[in-house]
Amino acid sequence: MGTPTCIICGRSGFLCSDLETPLRTVAEVRQAFKNHGLKVSDWAERHGVHKASVYQMLYKKHLGYHGKAHAIAVLLRLKNGDINEFINSRTDAARSLEAAQ
């Protein structure tokens, strides 16, 4: 089996690429962004979420209980959870864009 890739952004080797990895602390996630040279705003854009929501998650002002905040927390490996609804909404949006073109 190859290197896991994120089912949303296609990135490999980052937290979101393997939802089976152990959970991280917020400090570990912030360090991972630094270690990979990845901007929070770029990550947020590729995942279709607001960068402000990601920053709030990384600085513990948002707990990620519902909706996109929950999906962000799961993708950043801050918590375990089901994000199928989020993934399906992204897939549906991509299909709508393709149909419109």
Short mmCIF file of C-alpha atoms in Angstrom, two decimals:
data_model
loop_
_atom_site.label_atom_id
_atom_site.label_comp_id
_atom_site.label_asym_id
_atom_site.label_seq_id
_atom_site.Cartn_x
_atom_site.Cartn_y
_atom_site.Cartn_z
CA MET A 1 0.00 0.00 0.00
CA GLY A 2 1.32 3.45 -0.93
CA THR A 3 1.54 6.64 1.05
CA PRO A 4 -1.93 7.73 2.18
CA THR A 5 -3.31 10.87 0.59
CA CYS A 6 -6.03 13.17 1.84
CA ILE A 7 -9.37 12.24 0.31
CA ILE A 8 -10.20 15.92 -0.07
CA CYS A 9 -7.03 17.78 -1.08
CA GLY A 10 -4.89 14.91 -2.34
CA ARG A 11 -1.94 15.95 -0.15
CA SER A 12 0.24 13.12 1.11
CA GLY A 13 2.38 13.12 4.21
CA PHE A 14 0.39 15.71 6.16
CA LEU A 15 -2.04 15.21 9.05
CA CYS A 16 -5.14 15.12 6.85
CA SER A 17 -3.65 12.44 4.62
CA ASP A 18 -4.12 9.60 7.08
CA LEU A 19 -7.16 9.63 9.34
CA GLU A 20 -5.85 6.51 11.09
CA THR A 21 -2.85 8.26 12.67
CA PRO A 22 -2.83 8.97 16.40
CA LEU A 23 -4.50 12.12 17.64
CA ARG A 24 -2.34 15.22 18.07
CA THR A 25 -2.33 18.13 20.42
CA VAL A 26 -2.97 21.61 19.07
CA ALA A 27 0.71 22.43 19.59
CA GLU A 28 1.73 19.38 17.55
CA VAL A 29 -0.61 20.37 14.73
CA ARG A 30 0.76 23.93 14.66
CA GLN A 31 4.29 22.48 14.57
CA ALA A 32 3.29 20.17 11.69
CA PHE A 33 2.24 23.20 9.64
CA LYS A 34 5.65 24.76 10.31
CA ASN A 35 7.57 21.54 9.60
CA HIS A 36 5.82 21.06 6.25
CA GLY A 37 6.10 24.73 5.29
CA LEU A 38 2.34 24.80 4.80
CA LYS A 39 0.26 27.93 5.22
CA VAL A 40 -2.96 27.54 7.17
CA SER A 41 -4.75 29.64 4.55
CA ASP A 42 -3.61 27.32 1.73
CA TRP A 43 -4.69 24.23 3.66
CA ALA A 44 -8.06 25.80 4.42
CA GLU A 45 -8.63 26.76 0.78
CA ARG A 46 -7.82 23.26 -0.48
CA HIS A 47 -10.27 21.80 2.02
CA GLY A 48 -13.04 24.30 1.32
CA VAL A 49 -13.18 25.76 4.82
CA HIS A 50 -12.69 29.25 6.17
CA LYS A 51 -9.14 29.95 7.26
CA ALA A 52 -10.50 31.82 10.30
CA SER A 53 -12.15 28.60 11.47
CA VAL A 54 -8.86 26.74 11.19
CA TYR A 55 -7.01 29.48 13.08
CA GLN A 56 -9.67 29.40 15.79
CA MET A 57 -9.21 25.65 16.07
CA LEU A 58 -5.43 26.00 16.30
CA TYR A 59 -5.63 28.61 19.03
CA LYS A 60 -8.35 26.82 21.05
CA LYS A 61 -11.12 29.32 20.51
CA HIS A 62 -13.22 26.75 18.66
CA LEU A 63 -13.86 23.22 19.89
CA GLY A 64 -15.07 21.59 16.68
CA TYR A 65 -18.30 20.04 17.87
CA HIS A 66 -20.43 20.44 14.74
CA GLY A 67 -20.35 20.72 10.95
CA LYS A 68 -17.24 22.04 9.24
CA ALA A 69 -15.52 22.77 12.55
CA HIS A 70 -15.86 19.10 13.45
CA ALA A 71 -14.47 18.09 10.04
CA ILE A 72 -11.52 20.47 10.48
CA ALA A 73 -10.72 18.96 13.88
CA VAL A 74 -10.85 15.43 12.45
CA LEU A 75 -8.72 16.32 9.42
CA LEU A 76 -6.15 17.97 11.66
CA ARG A 77 -6.18 14.82 13.84
CA LEU A 78 -7.30 16.76 16.91
CA LYS A 79 -10.17 14.32 17.35
CA ASN A 80 -11.69 11.19 15.90
CA GLY A 81 -15.05 11.32 14.21
CA ASP A 82 -17.23 10.76 11.20
CA ILE A 83 -16.79 13.31 8.43
CA ASN A 84 -18.68 11.46 5.69
CA GLU A 85 -21.32 14.20 5.48
CA PHE A 86 -18.58 16.80 4.95
CA ILE A 87 -16.87 14.65 2.31
CA ASN A 88 -20.17 14.00 0.53
CA SER A 89 -20.98 17.71 0.45
CA ARG A 90 -17.55 18.39 -1.10
CA THR A 91 -18.15 15.65 -3.70
CA ASP A 92 -21.62 17.01 -4.50
CA ALA A 93 -20.22 20.53 -4.90
CA ALA A 94 -17.50 19.28 -7.28
CA ARG A 95 -20.09 17.45 -9.37
CA SER A 96 -22.24 20.58 -9.55
CA LEU A 97 -19.26 22.60 -10.79
CA GLU A 98 -18.48 19.99 -13.45
CA ALA A 99 -22.10 19.92 -14.63
CA ALA A 100 -22.17 23.73 -14.86
CA GLN A 101 -19.14 23.79 -17.17
#
